[in-house]
Structures are given as C-alpha cells and as structure tokens.
mmCIF file of C-alpha atoms and ligand atoms in Angstrom:
data_model
loop_
_atom_site.group_PDB
_atom_site.id
_atom_site.type_symbol
_atom_site.label_atom_id
_atom_site.label_comp_id
_atom_site.label_asym_id
_atom_site.label_seq_id
_atom_site.Cartn_x
_atom_site.Cartn_y
_atom_site.Cartn_z
ATOM 1 C CA MET A 249 -103.421 22.410 166.761
ATOM 2 C CA LYS A 250 -105.756 23.521 164.361
ATOM 3 C CA ASN A 251 -104.697 23.039 160.638
ATOM 4 C CA PRO A 252 -103.540 26.574 159.829
ATOM 5 C CA VAL A 253 -106.443 28.928 157.494
ATOM 6 C CA HIS A 254 -104.886 30.866 154.595
ATOM 7 C CA VAL A 255 -105.411 34.509 154.348
ATOM 8 C CA ALA A 256 -104.368 36.299 151.411
ATOM 9 C CA VAL A 257 -103.753 40.070 151.700
ATOM 10 C CA THR A 258 -103.177 42.576 149.297
ATOM 11 C CA GLY A 259 -101.174 45.698 149.546
ATOM 12 C CA ALA A 260 -99.398 44.046 151.777
ATOM 13 C CA ALA A 261 -96.439 46.261 151.509
ATOM 14 C CA GLY A 262 -98.506 49.189 151.801
ATOM 15 C CA GLN A 263 -99.446 51.262 155.317
ATOM 16 C CA ILE A 264 -102.404 49.183 156.208
ATOM 17 C CA GLY A 265 -100.579 46.351 155.477
ATOM 18 C CA TYR A 266 -97.642 47.472 157.754
ATOM 19 C CA SER A 267 -100.141 47.811 160.519
ATOM 20 C CA LEU A 268 -102.615 44.618 159.266
ATOM 21 C CA LEU A 269 -100.256 41.934 158.685
ATOM 22 C CA VAL A 270 -98.762 41.629 162.651
ATOM 23 C CA ARG A 271 -102.282 41.388 164.096
ATOM 24 C CA ILE A 272 -103.042 38.793 162.139
ATOM 25 C CA ALA A 273 -99.879 36.802 162.540
ATOM 26 C CA SER A 274 -100.264 37.227 166.457
ATOM 27 C CA GLY A 275 -104.013 35.695 166.322
ATOM 28 C CA GLN A 276 -105.923 38.977 166.468
ATOM 29 C CA LEU A 277 -107.708 38.106 163.336
ATOM 30 C CA LEU A 278 -108.972 34.481 163.490
ATOM 31 C CA GLY A 279 -108.200 33.992 167.447
ATOM 32 C CA PRO A 280 -105.255 32.495 169.952
ATOM 33 C CA ASP A 281 -105.661 28.879 168.748
ATOM 34 C CA GLN A 282 -105.548 29.327 165.248
ATOM 35 C CA PRO A 283 -102.422 29.094 163.108
ATOM 36 C CA VAL A 284 -102.161 31.184 160.055
ATOM 37 C CA ILE A 285 -100.577 31.118 156.543
ATOM 38 C CA LEU A 286 -100.038 34.695 155.220
ATOM 39 C CA ARG A 287 -100.555 34.851 151.130
ATOM 40 C CA LEU A 288 -99.185 38.591 150.486
ATOM 41 C CA ILE A 289 -100.079 40.066 147.500
ATOM 42 C CA GLU A 290 -98.094 43.108 145.402
ATOM 43 C CA ILE A 291 -97.600 44.904 142.253
ATOM 44 C CA GLU A 292 -93.841 43.901 140.983
ATOM 45 C CA PRO A 293 -92.133 47.262 141.707
ATOM 46 C CA ALA A 294 -93.362 46.547 145.777
ATOM 47 C CA MET A 295 -91.664 43.272 145.698
ATOM 48 C CA LYS A 296 -88.335 44.736 147.059
ATOM 49 C CA ALA A 297 -90.396 46.437 150.459
ATOM 50 C CA LEU A 298 -92.702 43.529 150.302
ATOM 51 C CA GLU A 299 -89.610 41.753 151.321
ATOM 52 C CA GLY A 300 -88.305 43.497 154.263
ATOM 53 C CA VAL A 301 -92.105 43.010 155.175
ATOM 54 C CA VAL A 302 -91.608 39.596 155.437
ATOM 55 C CA MET A 303 -88.079 39.749 157.057
ATOM 56 C CA GLU A 304 -90.282 41.638 159.861
ATOM 57 C CA LEU A 305 -92.756 39.387 160.397
ATOM 58 C CA GLN A 306 -90.186 36.289 160.595
ATOM 59 C CA ASP A 307 -88.340 38.541 163.418
ATOM 60 C CA CYS A 308 -91.564 38.398 165.371
ATOM 61 C CA ALA A 309 -91.353 34.932 165.743
ATOM 62 C CA PHE A 310 -95.279 34.468 166.111
ATOM 63 C CA PRO A 311 -96.195 31.245 166.907
ATOM 64 C CA LEU A 312 -99.338 31.106 165.160
ATOM 65 C CA LEU A 313 -97.674 31.957 161.993
ATOM 66 C CA LYS A 314 -96.812 28.680 160.459
ATOM 67 C CA GLY A 315 -95.273 30.554 156.387
ATOM 68 C CA ILE A 316 -95.426 33.594 154.375
ATOM 69 C CA VAL A 317 -96.032 33.676 150.903
ATOM 70 C CA PRO A 318 -94.538 36.672 149.487
ATOM 71 C CA THR A 319 -95.811 37.009 145.191
ATOM 72 C CA CYS A 320 -96.852 39.151 143.022
ATOM 73 C CA ASP A 321 -98.629 36.275 141.270
ATOM 74 C CA LEU A 322 -102.200 36.509 141.870
ATOM 75 C CA ASN A 323 -103.065 32.769 141.177
ATOM 76 C CA GLU A 324 -100.563 31.812 143.924
ATOM 77 C CA GLY A 325 -101.926 34.477 146.293
ATOM 78 C CA PHE A 326 -105.440 33.447 146.215
ATOM 79 C CA ASP A 327 -104.308 29.752 146.017
ATOM 80 C CA SER A 328 -105.941 28.167 149.228
ATOM 81 C CA ALA A 329 -106.969 31.101 150.918
ATOM 82 C CA SER A 330 -109.948 31.139 153.061
ATOM 83 C CA TRP A 331 -109.842 34.730 153.463
ATOM 84 C CA ALA A 332 -108.476 37.100 151.022
ATOM 85 C CA LEU A 333 -107.899 41.059 152.172
ATOM 86 C CA LEU A 334 -108.324 43.187 149.594
ATOM 87 C CA VAL A 335 -106.099 46.487 150.842
ATOM 88 C CA GLY A 336 -104.249 46.973 147.615
ATOM 89 C CA SER A 337 -105.136 49.912 145.588
ATOM 90 C CA VAL A 338 -104.129 53.503 145.875
ATOM 91 C CA PRO A 339 -105.579 55.785 147.968
ATOM 92 C CA ARG A 340 -106.569 59.105 147.178
ATOM 93 C CA LYS A 341 -105.036 62.831 147.800
ATOM 94 C CA ALA A 342 -106.352 65.263 149.763
ATOM 95 C CA GLY A 343 -109.850 67.206 147.094
ATOM 96 C CA MET A 344 -110.497 63.618 145.955
ATOM 97 C CA GLU A 345 -113.592 62.028 146.414
ATOM 98 C CA ARG A 346 -113.032 58.173 146.648
ATOM 99 C CA LYS A 347 -114.871 57.408 143.768
ATOM 100 C CA ASP A 348 -112.670 59.426 141.929
ATOM 101 C CA LEU A 349 -110.192 56.291 142.290
ATOM 102 C CA LEU A 350 -112.470 54.097 140.302
ATOM 103 C CA GLY A 351 -110.660 54.349 136.896
ATOM 104 C CA ILE A 352 -107.221 53.659 138.485
ATOM 105 C CA ASN A 353 -108.489 50.908 141.124
ATOM 106 C CA GLY A 354 -111.269 49.840 139.637
ATOM 107 C CA LYS A 355 -109.598 46.959 137.136
ATOM 108 C CA ILE A 356 -107.602 45.801 139.676
ATOM 109 C CA PHE A 357 -110.709 44.216 141.075
ATOM 110 C CA THR A 358 -111.677 42.062 138.145
ATOM 111 C CA SER A 359 -108.426 40.151 137.605
ATOM 112 C CA GLN A 360 -108.740 39.823 141.945
ATOM 113 C CA GLY A 361 -112.385 38.195 141.393
ATOM 114 C CA LYS A 362 -111.171 35.686 138.906
ATOM 115 C CA ALA A 363 -108.102 34.473 140.632
ATOM 116 C CA ILE A 364 -110.371 34.346 143.957
ATOM 117 C CA GLN A 365 -113.320 31.963 142.097
ATOM 118 C CA GLU A 366 -109.871 30.089 140.341
ATOM 119 C CA ASN A 367 -107.692 29.584 143.140
ATOM 120 C CA ALA A 368 -109.348 29.972 146.959
ATOM 121 C CA ALA A 369 -110.579 27.588 149.203
ATOM 122 C CA SER A 370 -114.420 26.492 148.920
ATOM 123 C CA ASP A 371 -115.205 28.461 152.229
ATOM 124 C CA ILE A 372 -113.598 32.089 150.917
ATOM 125 C CA ARG A 373 -114.644 35.303 152.220
ATOM 126 C CA THR A 374 -113.317 38.286 150.938
ATOM 127 C CA LEU A 375 -113.491 41.488 152.299
ATOM 128 C CA VAL A 376 -112.534 44.852 150.787
ATOM 129 C CA VAL A 377 -110.996 47.459 152.009
ATOM 130 C CA GLY A 378 -109.395 49.377 148.916
ATOM 131 C CA ASN A 379 -111.179 52.348 147.754
ATOM 132 C CA PRO A 380 -113.693 52.813 146.495
ATOM 133 C CA CYS A 381 -114.367 49.661 148.804
ATOM 134 C CA ASN A 382 -118.429 49.292 148.006
ATOM 135 C CA THR A 383 -117.861 49.343 144.283
ATOM 136 C CA ASN A 384 -114.601 47.430 143.974
ATOM 137 C CA CYS A 385 -116.056 44.846 145.824
ATOM 138 C CA LEU A 386 -119.052 45.099 143.439
ATOM 139 C CA ILE A 387 -116.492 44.800 141.057
ATOM 140 C CA ALA A 388 -114.759 41.640 142.931
ATOM 141 C CA MET A 389 -117.968 39.680 143.514
ATOM 142 C CA ASN A 390 -119.565 40.425 139.538
ATOM 143 C CA ASN A 391 -116.131 38.588 138.363
ATOM 144 C CA ALA A 392 -116.260 35.304 140.863
ATOM 145 C CA PRO A 393 -119.972 34.205 139.818
ATOM 146 C CA ASP A 394 -119.027 30.881 141.672
ATOM 147 C CA VAL A 395 -118.375 32.261 144.517
ATOM 148 C CA PRO A 396 -121.638 32.488 146.882
ATOM 149 C CA LYS A 397 -122.779 36.350 146.687
ATOM 150 C CA ASP A 398 -123.271 36.256 150.924
ATOM 151 C CA ARG A 399 -119.204 36.202 151.032
ATOM 152 C CA TRP A 400 -118.464 39.786 149.726
ATOM 153 C CA PHE A 401 -117.841 41.931 152.088
ATOM 154 C CA ALA A 402 -116.788 46.049 151.846
ATOM 155 C CA MET A 403 -115.443 47.719 154.815
ATOM 156 C CA THR A 404 -117.219 50.197 157.108
ATOM 157 C CA LYS A 405 -116.408 49.354 160.429
ATOM 158 C CA LEU A 406 -114.234 51.972 160.865
ATOM 159 C CA ASP A 407 -116.843 54.369 160.279
ATOM 160 C CA GLU A 408 -118.927 52.664 162.666
ATOM 161 C CA ASN A 409 -116.222 53.289 165.094
ATOM 162 C CA ARG A 410 -115.366 56.664 164.131
ATOM 163 C CA ALA A 411 -119.240 57.544 164.792
ATOM 164 C CA LYS A 412 -119.541 55.825 168.467
ATOM 165 C CA THR A 413 -116.735 57.645 169.630
ATOM 166 C CA GLN A 414 -118.174 60.540 168.420
ATOM 167 C CA LEU A 415 -121.169 59.701 170.296
ATOM 168 C CA ALA A 416 -119.372 58.651 173.431
ATOM 169 C CA LEU A 417 -117.311 61.903 173.453
ATOM 170 C CA LYS A 418 -120.482 64.161 173.038
ATOM 171 C CA ALA A 419 -121.966 61.763 175.766
ATOM 172 C CA GLY A 420 -119.077 62.005 178.170
ATOM 173 C CA VAL A 421 -119.408 57.806 178.399
ATOM 174 C CA ASP A 422 -116.836 55.419 177.529
ATOM 175 C CA VAL A 423 -117.241 53.938 173.645
ATOM 176 C CA THR A 424 -117.879 50.891 174.660
ATOM 177 C CA ASP A 425 -121.419 52.292 176.536
ATOM 178 C CA VAL A 426 -122.789 52.835 172.595
ATOM 179 C CA LYS A 427 -124.550 50.282 170.857
ATOM 180 C CA ASN A 428 -126.601 49.507 168.197
ATOM 181 C CA LEU A 429 -124.684 52.240 165.508
ATOM 182 C CA ALA A 430 -124.836 51.533 162.001
ATOM 183 C CA ILE A 431 -123.701 52.934 158.819
ATOM 184 C CA TRP A 432 -125.832 52.607 155.851
ATOM 185 C CA GLY A 433 -125.035 52.916 152.018
ATOM 186 C CA ASN A 434 -121.808 53.750 150.617
ATOM 187 C CA HIS A 435 -118.152 54.151 152.235
ATOM 188 C CA SER A 436 -117.997 57.549 151.179
ATOM 189 C CA SER A 437 -118.911 61.159 151.971
ATOM 190 C CA THR A 438 -122.774 60.519 151.845
ATOM 191 C CA MET A 439 -122.696 57.495 154.058
ATOM 192 C CA TYR A 440 -125.478 57.463 156.227
ATOM 193 C CA PRO A 441 -124.622 57.083 160.398
ATOM 194 C CA ASN A 442 -128.406 56.424 161.692
ATOM 195 C CA TYR A 443 -127.829 57.549 165.092
ATOM 196 C CA PHE A 444 -131.749 57.143 165.454
ATOM 197 C CA ASP A 445 -131.491 53.432 166.281
ATOM 198 C CA ALA A 446 -128.275 53.772 168.667
ATOM 199 C CA THR A 447 -128.167 53.635 172.170
ATOM 200 C CA ILE A 448 -126.063 55.253 174.966
ATOM 201 C CA GLY A 449 -125.622 53.200 177.922
ATOM 202 C CA GLY A 450 -129.161 51.124 176.881
ATOM 203 C CA LYS A 451 -131.067 54.895 176.387
ATOM 204 C CA ALA A 452 -131.778 55.608 173.005
ATOM 205 C CA ALA A 453 -129.018 58.242 171.607
ATOM 206 C CA THR A 454 -131.777 61.133 171.231
ATOM 207 C CA ASP A 455 -132.781 60.754 174.724
ATOM 208 C CA VAL A 456 -128.857 61.319 175.986
ATOM 209 C CA ILE A 457 -127.544 63.757 172.991
ATOM 210 C CA THR A 458 -131.141 65.505 172.757
ATOM 211 C CA GLU A 459 -129.662 68.586 170.236
ATOM 212 C CA GLU A 460 -130.833 67.340 166.704
ATOM 213 C CA ALA A 461 -128.459 70.375 165.439
ATOM 214 C CA TRP A 462 -125.384 68.634 166.885
ATOM 215 C CA TYR A 463 -126.472 65.424 164.993
ATOM 216 C CA LYS A 464 -126.965 67.114 161.347
ATOM 217 C CA ASP A 465 -124.618 70.021 161.800
ATOM 218 C CA GLU A 466 -121.839 68.089 163.598
ATOM 219 C CA PHE A 467 -122.277 64.360 163.533
ATOM 220 C CA ILE A 468 -122.977 63.292 160.301
ATOM 221 C CA PRO A 469 -120.679 65.696 159.003
ATOM 222 C CA THR A 470 -117.887 64.793 161.510
ATOM 223 C CA VAL A 471 -118.006 60.601 160.358
ATOM 224 C CA GLN A 472 -118.708 61.237 156.649
ATOM 225 C CA GLN A 473 -115.378 63.733 156.108
ATOM 226 C CA ARG A 474 -113.378 62.172 158.914
ATOM 227 C CA GLY A 475 -111.094 60.011 156.320
ATOM 228 C CA ALA A 476 -110.451 63.177 154.744
ATOM 229 C CA ALA A 477 -109.816 65.254 157.774
ATOM 230 C CA ILE A 478 -106.938 62.476 158.491
ATOM 231 C CA ILE A 479 -105.553 62.820 155.074
ATOM 232 C CA LYS A 480 -105.390 66.699 155.456
ATOM 233 C CA ALA A 481 -103.656 66.062 158.912
ATOM 234 C CA ARG A 482 -101.605 62.953 158.506
ATOM 235 C CA GLY A 483 -100.793 63.683 154.415
ATOM 236 C CA LEU A 484 -101.668 60.321 154.465
ATOM 237 C CA SER A 485 -105.119 58.532 154.770
ATOM 238 C CA SER A 486 -105.850 56.335 157.742
ATOM 239 C CA ALA A 487 -104.119 53.193 158.138
ATOM 240 C CA ALA A 488 -104.067 51.864 161.634
ATOM 241 C CA SER A 489 -107.406 52.655 162.368
ATOM 242 C CA ALA A 490 -108.358 50.838 158.980
ATOM 243 C CA ALA A 491 -106.214 47.826 159.777
ATOM 244 C CA ASN A 492 -107.686 47.817 162.932
ATOM 245 C CA ALA A 493 -111.346 48.094 161.623
ATOM 246 C CA ALA A 494 -110.309 45.250 158.965
ATOM 247 C CA ILE A 495 -109.934 42.620 161.986
ATOM 248 C CA ASP A 496 -113.012 44.291 164.278
ATOM 249 C CA THR A 497 -114.868 43.175 161.061
ATOM 250 C CA VAL A 498 -113.863 39.836 160.801
ATOM 251 C CA ALA A 499 -114.133 39.497 164.599
ATOM 252 C CA ASN A 500 -117.810 40.964 163.877
ATOM 253 C CA ILE A 501 -118.597 38.487 160.974
ATOM 254 C CA ILE A 502 -117.048 34.808 162.676
ATOM 255 C CA LYS A 503 -118.239 36.015 166.352
ATOM 256 C CA PRO A 504 -122.284 36.216 166.960
ATOM 257 C CA THR A 505 -123.357 39.229 167.538
ATOM 258 C CA ALA A 506 -124.708 40.511 170.777
ATOM 259 C CA ALA A 507 -128.887 40.945 171.455
ATOM 260 C CA ASP A 508 -128.021 44.433 172.028
ATOM 261 C CA ASP A 509 -126.038 45.506 169.412
ATOM 262 C CA VAL A 510 -125.600 45.208 165.744
ATOM 263 C CA PHE A 511 -122.249 45.838 163.735
ATOM 264 C CA SER A 512 -122.062 47.737 160.006
ATOM 265 C CA VAL A 513 -120.533 45.976 156.814
ATOM 266 C CA GLY A 514 -120.977 46.283 152.789
ATOM 267 C CA ILE A 515 -123.198 43.579 151.836
ATOM 268 C CA CYS A 516 -124.652 42.507 148.342
ATOM 269 C CA SER A 517 -128.000 43.811 148.788
ATOM 270 C CA GLN A 518 -131.211 41.429 148.303
ATOM 271 C CA GLY A 519 -133.307 44.750 148.229
ATOM 272 C CA GLU A 520 -133.644 45.137 151.693
ATOM 273 C CA TYR A 521 -135.196 48.296 152.898
ATOM 274 C CA GLY A 522 -135.854 49.179 149.094
ATOM 275 C CA ILE A 523 -132.187 49.646 148.054
ATOM 276 C CA GLU A 524 -131.317 48.036 144.643
ATOM 277 C CA PRO A 525 -130.747 44.870 144.682
ATOM 278 C CA GLY A 526 -126.833 43.570 143.951
ATOM 279 C CA LEU A 527 -125.500 47.138 145.004
ATOM 280 C CA ILE A 528 -122.582 46.354 147.712
ATOM 281 C CA TYR A 529 -124.567 48.241 150.670
ATOM 282 C CA SER A 530 -124.331 49.065 154.188
ATOM 283 C CA TYR A 531 -126.460 47.872 156.525
ATOM 284 C CA PRO A 532 -127.188 47.172 160.032
ATOM 285 C CA ILE A 533 -126.431 43.443 159.921
ATOM 286 C CA LYS A 534 -126.106 40.809 162.742
ATOM 287 C CA SER A 535 -124.065 37.323 162.821
ATOM 288 C CA ASP A 536 -125.070 34.255 164.394
ATOM 289 C CA GLY A 537 -121.413 33.225 164.160
ATOM 290 C CA GLU A 538 -121.689 31.742 160.649
ATOM 291 C CA LYS A 539 -124.572 33.750 158.481
ATOM 292 C CA LEU A 540 -124.777 37.286 158.777
ATOM 293 C CA SER A 541 -128.245 39.068 158.609
ATOM 294 C CA VAL A 542 -129.515 42.550 157.904
ATOM 295 C CA VAL A 543 -131.501 43.964 160.589
ATOM 296 C CA GLU A 544 -135.399 44.372 159.453
ATOM 297 C CA GLY A 545 -138.106 45.879 160.693
ATOM 298 C CA LEU A 546 -136.200 49.244 161.277
ATOM 299 C CA ASP A 547 -138.586 52.431 161.647
ATOM 300 C CA ILE A 548 -137.064 54.507 159.195
ATOM 301 C CA ASN A 549 -138.198 58.389 159.657
ATOM 302 C CA GLU A 550 -138.391 60.575 156.895
ATOM 303 C CA PHE A 551 -134.903 61.893 157.277
ATOM 304 C CA SER A 552 -133.198 58.561 157.278
ATOM 305 C CA GLN A 553 -135.262 57.428 154.227
ATOM 306 C CA GLN A 554 -133.731 60.370 152.226
ATOM 307 C CA LYS A 555 -130.088 59.775 153.624
ATOM 308 C CA ILE A 556 -130.644 56.161 152.776
ATOM 309 C CA LYS A 557 -131.627 57.015 148.983
ATOM 310 C CA GLU A 558 -128.713 59.495 148.846
ATOM 311 C CA THR A 559 -126.274 57.402 149.408
ATOM 312 C CA GLU A 560 -127.771 54.650 147.346
ATOM 313 C CA ALA A 561 -128.006 56.960 144.359
ATOM 314 C CA GLU A 562 -124.237 57.618 144.638
ATOM 315 C CA LEU A 563 -123.412 53.672 144.791
ATOM 316 C CA SER A 564 -126.091 53.103 141.459
ATOM 317 C CA GLU A 565 -123.999 56.145 139.559
ATOM 318 C CA GLU A 566 -120.773 53.941 140.557
ATOM 319 C CA LYS A 567 -122.168 51.156 139.277
ATOM 320 C CA THR A 568 -122.777 52.553 136.312
ATOM 321 C CA MET A 569 -119.384 54.083 136.252
ATOM 322 C CA VAL A 570 -117.791 50.431 136.312
ATOM 323 C CA SER A 571 -120.411 48.873 133.915
ATOM 324 C CA ASP A 572 -117.236 47.655 131.838
ATOM 325 C CA LEU A 573 -115.987 46.078 134.315
ATOM 326 C CA LEU A 574 -119.229 44.031 135.443
HETATM 327 P P1 NAD B 714 -100.607 52.446 150.450
HETATM 328 O O1 NAD B 714 -100.548 53.642 148.772
HETATM 329 O O2 NAD B 714 -99.923 52.563 151.582
HETATM 330 O O3 NAD B 714 -100.575 50.905 150.059
HETATM 331 C C1 NAD B 714 -101.190 50.139 149.114
HETATM 332 C C2 NAD B 714 -100.837 49.275 148.528
HETATM 333 O O4 NAD B 714 -100.843 48.568 147.789
HETATM 334 C C3 NAD B 714 -98.944 49.267 147.740
HETATM 335 O O5 NAD B 714 -97.921 48.763 148.369
HETATM 336 C C4 NAD B 714 -99.172 49.398 146.086
HETATM 337 O O6 NAD B 714 -97.881 48.496 145.800
HETATM 338 C C5 NAD B 714 -100.244 48.003 146.272
HETATM 339 N N1 NAD B 714 -100.878 47.784 145.304
HETATM 340 C C6 NAD B 714 -101.492 48.477 144.178
HETATM 341 N N2 NAD B 714 -101.689 48.100 143.199
HETATM 342 C C7 NAD B 714 -101.963 46.763 143.720
HETATM 343 C C8 NAD B 714 -102.653 45.321 142.654
HETATM 344 N N3 NAD B 714 -103.143 45.463 141.850
HETATM 345 N N4 NAD B 714 -102.448 44.074 143.810
HETATM 346 C C9 NAD B 714 -101.384 44.238 144.912
HETATM 347 N N5 NAD B 714 -101.253 45.505 145.710
HETATM 348 C C10 NAD B 714 -101.265 46.672 144.969
HETATM 349 O O7 NAD B 714 -102.468 52.522 150.909
HETATM 350 P P2 NAD B 714 -102.832 52.295 152.152
HETATM 351 O O8 NAD B 714 -102.635 53.218 152.768
HETATM 352 O O9 NAD B 714 -102.634 50.962 152.436
HETATM 353 O O10 NAD B 714 -104.350 52.324 151.317
HETATM 354 C C11 NAD B 714 -104.878 50.881 150.755
HETATM 355 C C12 NAD B 714 -106.256 51.352 149.914
HETATM 356 O O11 NAD B 714 -107.072 51.184 151.549
HETATM 357 C C13 NAD B 714 -106.707 52.568 149.633
HETATM 358 O O12 NAD B 714 -107.493 52.560 148.546
HETATM 359 C C14 NAD B 714 -107.284 53.297 150.535
HETATM 360 O O13 NAD B 714 -108.103 54.598 150.458
HETATM 361 C C15 NAD B 714 -108.097 52.346 151.153
HETATM 362 N N6 NAD B 714 -108.652 52.510 152.752
HETATM 363 C C16 NAD B 714 -109.886 52.355 153.092
HETATM 364 C C17 NAD B 714 -110.581 52.264 154.182
HETATM 365 C C18 NAD B 714 -112.297 51.783 154.492
HETATM 366 O O14 NAD B 714 -112.365 52.156 155.527
HETATM 367 N N7 NAD B 714 -112.498 50.671 153.532
HETATM 368 C C19 NAD B 714 -109.965 52.904 155.568
HETATM 369 C C20 NAD B 714 -108.367 53.308 154.973
HETATM 370 C C21 NAD B 714 -107.748 53.300 153.818
HETATM 371 C C1 LMR B 715 -110.716 56.149 155.343
HETATM 372 O O1 LMR B 715 -112.198 56.608 155.210
HETATM 373 O O2 LMR B 715 -109.778 56.926 155.677
HETATM 374 C C2 LMR B 715 -110.203 55.750 154.139
HETATM 375 O O3 LMR B 715 -111.537 55.683 153.177
HETATM 376 C C3 LMR B 715 -108.988 56.503 153.294
HETATM 377 C C4 LMR B 715 -109.875 57.825 152.585
HETATM 378 O O4 LMR B 715 -109.825 57.786 151.368
HETATM 379 O O5 LMR B 715 -111.135 58.494 153.280
#
C-alpha cells in the first residue's frame, strides 16, 4: 500500500466542496490505489457545517481515506499537503463579473499562499478554483516565492468541458469525439475557446461545423456566459460540474496527454504567444505525466490574435487591481 497523500481543500463546507470531497476520498482524484488524507480548511463560522461534512465522509467508509483533518488554521490545514485545492471564497451573484469579487476574495489568497509555502510538502501543487481564479492564483503564487512557479494552476477545465459539449451537440457526435479544444486566457467572460484548432472525429472542427456565424454568435458567447447562465437558472453558481472539472484538471496534470489532444489550465505565462510573462494565463497544454508544456507553434489567425490579447488585457487589468497584494 502506498503512503497516503495529503490533499488540502479550502471552502470544504461549501457547495463545490460537497461534490468534490467524496470524489477525492473515493480515489477519483489521485487514482484507485492512492490513499489520501483530507485536510479540510474552512473559516470559523463554517466549522459547524464542516463537522457534518466530516461525519458524512466517515459514513462512506471509503477504503482509501486514511484521515480527515478539519481546521480553520491555515498552518495545520496545509501541513504536508502535496495538493492544495483552493476553492474557499465567495461566489458571484447574478449581474456580477467574476473580477468584481477581487476586493472580497483577493486577500484570502495572500495568507493561503504564505501558509502553503511554510507548511506544504516540497512537491506541493496548487489548483485555484475560487474566483476570479486566475488572479487569485497570481496572488497566492506571489505570496509563496519559494514554491516553483510551475506548481500553480487556475481552473479553466470547466470552460473546456463546456465548449467540447457545445461542439458535440452542434455536430451531433459524442463528446469524446471532440478533441484539441483549449481555452485561452482568463476564466471570465473574455475567455477564448479557440475552435480553430479543435477536432471533431479527427477532422478540423471548422470542416465539420462550417457556419462561421454560429461559432462567433453562439458558440463563443455560450461558453463565455455559461457560468452566468447557471447562476441565473439555479440561483447558485455551478458546483457539481466545477468539482468534476477540478478532478479532471488534476488527472490531466498527472497523466500523459494523448497525442491527439490538449487540455486547458491557467499557468504562469513565460511569454508564450506574446502574453505578458507572470500572468496566470490559460493555454493549450500537454503533460508528460510530470511536466507541463504549452503547445507551441500554433497558427494564430487575426481573429484569434485579437481574442487572446483581449483576455490578456483583462488579466493585466486585474493584476493592477491587486498590485498591493502581490
Ligand atoms: P460556497 O459559498 O458554497 O462555498 C464557499 C466556501 O468557502 C464556504 O463554505 C465558505 O465558508 C468558505 N470560505 C470562505 N472564505 C474562506 C477562507 N478564507 N478560507 C477557507 N474557506 C473559506 O461557494 P462554492 O459554490 O463552493 O464556490 C466557491 C468558489 O469557486 C467561488 O468563488 C466560485 O465563484 C468559484 N467557482 C469557480 C469555478 C471555476 O471554474 N474556476 C467554477 C465554479 C465556482
Ligand atoms: C463558473 O464558471 O460556473 C464559475 O466560475 C462560477 C461563476 O461565477 O460563473
């Protein structure tokens, strides 16, 4: 039996936490032979609710769950963690953009970044889900200068999954036939699902769905506004699909990417495709099971170039808004 891996999850008593924790504890995050210890971090007022979550986890009798540490102490919470899933933060309400949350949520990620640096295992990798996730990730990363910059991620996988499903529905194919679809930039209404590189059944998506107007007038806005559409319908932001995307993201990072596919995640840009270095920018990514690399050499047409710069501009603006936290 392998040694347990410590997985820290913030916002553990929230709605994403409720979907996410059972999936981690049942082996869906790190695999069916990898025991885990859950380190569940909450704020003080939510500790009572967290007690209930802990009872439910215990009542599942998961064979791989070797311990649960519920806490509102960040040092205890991130102690020995090899993965930190930063979910805890306030969700937006109808009518808000995600960046409107920066004033409330941004500061959470300064102390969390520091506590990760001071307490986590040397192989710590952090995935930020709490919004606005790219800039919150930027804040946490900058508050943990000793943790290598290639260990920080912001979640755009949910947007990729949404985009793939929209293409599959339009083409009348199974979602597994859609590949090579990456989200560029910010997890926000400026994100760019670059359909020019996507494939459907092995052919260019643009040869299968040939109506250009559909991509521009329906596909891109649907993907960009899907989070808002869910808030409008549910009165609450996405939770099960967000938890699912967090599980997918970690799997994408730790397993080699198939030759005919890519995945999306926000990483610390090193200037690829002319993007400002240091921003947390979502690119088409491949993993070799350990290291990630941005897919280089893609042909970026004029339309895509405009879109990838537009979302970069928003990230630069968000960075300026939080300059006192970096
Ligand atoms: P929620 O309100 O149901 O739960 C959030 C939890 O975080 C609460 O239990 C709260 O007590 C806790 N929390 C708040 N501040 C904290 C702190 N400083 N430390 C630890 N815990 C803290 O919200 P939710 O629906 O679970 O969503 C959480 C976040 O995830 C929101 O910001 C939401 O917008 C974001 N989100 C991101 C994506 C994505 O694709 N990146 C998708 C869905 C939701
Ligand atoms: C989502 O995309 O569903 C989340 O980021 C929640 C939101 O605010 O839209």
